């Protein structure tokens, strides 16, 4: 018997997971399939920011910035374990933008949307401030504003878990190899399970194409080439280096080409630097940073910081491909980050194409998608995802510190560093992880750097983890610390599991 779903979503990034959560919460029978791991492409290769997009004001993207600022507040509430306030310091570069223009932009940034949590912007004298210490003495004036840091891949996992808790079926390492819209107004999806090497067919009343940079490849598979949304693939690359400075603040650096580069504290001991904006035309899965991109990012940092870096300092790199709406922008960095939803085949089986977007506005994008599909399912127009925490996000007073204090009293035997990481990654789900533990010995074998057997088993059983990369890079971010030997040991464990 063929399984029939109301909604099939192809693509396990942030947009696909967000739509699955919203749809399942509105009562639809939902299937999400992803050919690799959840968040295995663009959604784990972002700059890790929930932000309004200060630089988009220069391109008069007021609606996009306002919506993103509104979402910033909402996401802080529904995912307090994964999203945290982050102060940005912008050293003033006189020859690029006058101080009055920056102050005007920051004033708009403060007032385009209501702020409940984050401090307002301010002007700084860098010579008299700790944040000016790592910078060249050339920079005497700067500006401070707040946005948020996010564990991007874990936000995808949290949304997928929420969707599953609401009844959705989430299939990872499952590739859709054929799509057909039949006369019975159903989509027929042929799915190949890579792990079991098995193929089966399911049907769905509507289909969502949330495949990101594979958007138009999926249109072709569905024989909907004439509906393909005009997009341009843009590569954004990042480098990770040893920590450049002390403190928990970030820097936003203006460059002469009008692009900006972020320097963000990352995983206690590192600095995350990015991003680039390079047109891309190859297979998205093969994207990697170029020597020129590394040189570019290092050169921008070296303009501002006393401590100089080069390619020899780079510990890790990653590159993500974004499918941005095609527009008349003069450069990739000026292209809109707004999203576009195209609902097609309205007289047959609906087919929803998603182009563009950013992680900050994923929840609103999902709402818009469900509102478009609502007439086909007689759905309630009720919006609910801005009030209900994602999986793990039900913390007392939305506070990490408050929850940490409570769990420290309940689990006095566990290392404080490990407990804090558990809370930051799993939120209140860490209580499920630790449910049967009464001593450190109950955590099982230690694989290194605070990764114990009980956590690995939890990731496999509850979070779809299969490979070493699933665990070390997308679920825990411990990949930066693991040696080749430790990687091999973990790989052997997973193979025999």
mmCIF file of C-alpha atoms in Angstrom, residues 5 9 12 16-17 20-21 24 30-34 38 156-157 159-165 167-174 464:
data_model
loop_
_atom_site.group_PDB
_atom_site.id
_atom_site.type_symbol
_atom_site.label_atom_id
_atom_site.label_comp_id
_atom_site.label_asym_id
_atom_site.label_seq_id
_atom_site.Cartn_x
_atom_site.Cartn_y
_atom_site.Cartn_z
ATOM 1 C CA UNK A 5 0.771 12.552 2.510
ATOM 2 C CA UNK A 9 8.856 18.648 1.212
ATOM 3 C CA UNK A 12 16.223 19.277 4.711
ATOM 4 C CA UNK A 16 12.247 22.715 4.556
ATOM 5 C CA UNK A 17 12.411 21.994 8.291
ATOM 6 C CA UNK A 20 7.509 20.864 8.002
ATOM 7 C CA UNK A 21 7.100 22.165 11.554
ATOM 8 C CA UNK A 24 2.514 19.472 10.951
ATOM 9 C CA UNK A 30 3.825 15.790 6.301
ATOM 10 C CA UNK A 31 6.811 14.090 4.709
ATOM 11 C CA UNK A 32 10.245 15.731 4.516
ATOM 12 C CA UNK A 33 12.983 13.978 2.590
ATOM 13 C CA UNK A 34 16.643 14.975 2.377
ATOM 14 C CA UNK A 38 19.741 17.601 7.630
ATOM 15 C CA UNK A 156 17.416 23.018 11.549
ATOM 16 C CA UNK A 157 17.536 19.916 13.773
ATOM 17 C CA UNK A 159 12.682 22.448 13.760
ATOM 18 C CA UNK A 160 12.810 18.933 12.302
ATOM 19 C CA UNK A 161 12.406 17.417 15.783
ATOM 20 C CA UNK A 162 9.449 19.720 16.441
ATOM 21 C CA UNK A 163 7.885 18.604 13.159
ATOM 22 C CA UNK A 164 8.377 14.938 14.089
ATOM 23 C CA UNK A 165 6.849 15.524 17.535
ATOM 24 C CA UNK A 167 3.531 13.795 13.508
ATOM 25 C CA UNK A 168 5.733 14.588 10.499
ATOM 26 C CA UNK A 169 7.854 11.891 8.857
ATOM 27 C CA UNK A 170 11.491 12.965 8.427
ATOM 28 C CA UNK A 171 13.622 10.878 6.068
ATOM 29 C CA UNK A 172 17.355 11.599 5.834
ATOM 30 C CA UNK A 173 19.807 10.055 3.397
ATOM 31 C CA UNK A 174 16.777 9.511 1.195
ATOM 32 C CA UNK A 464 19.106 11.254 12.640
#
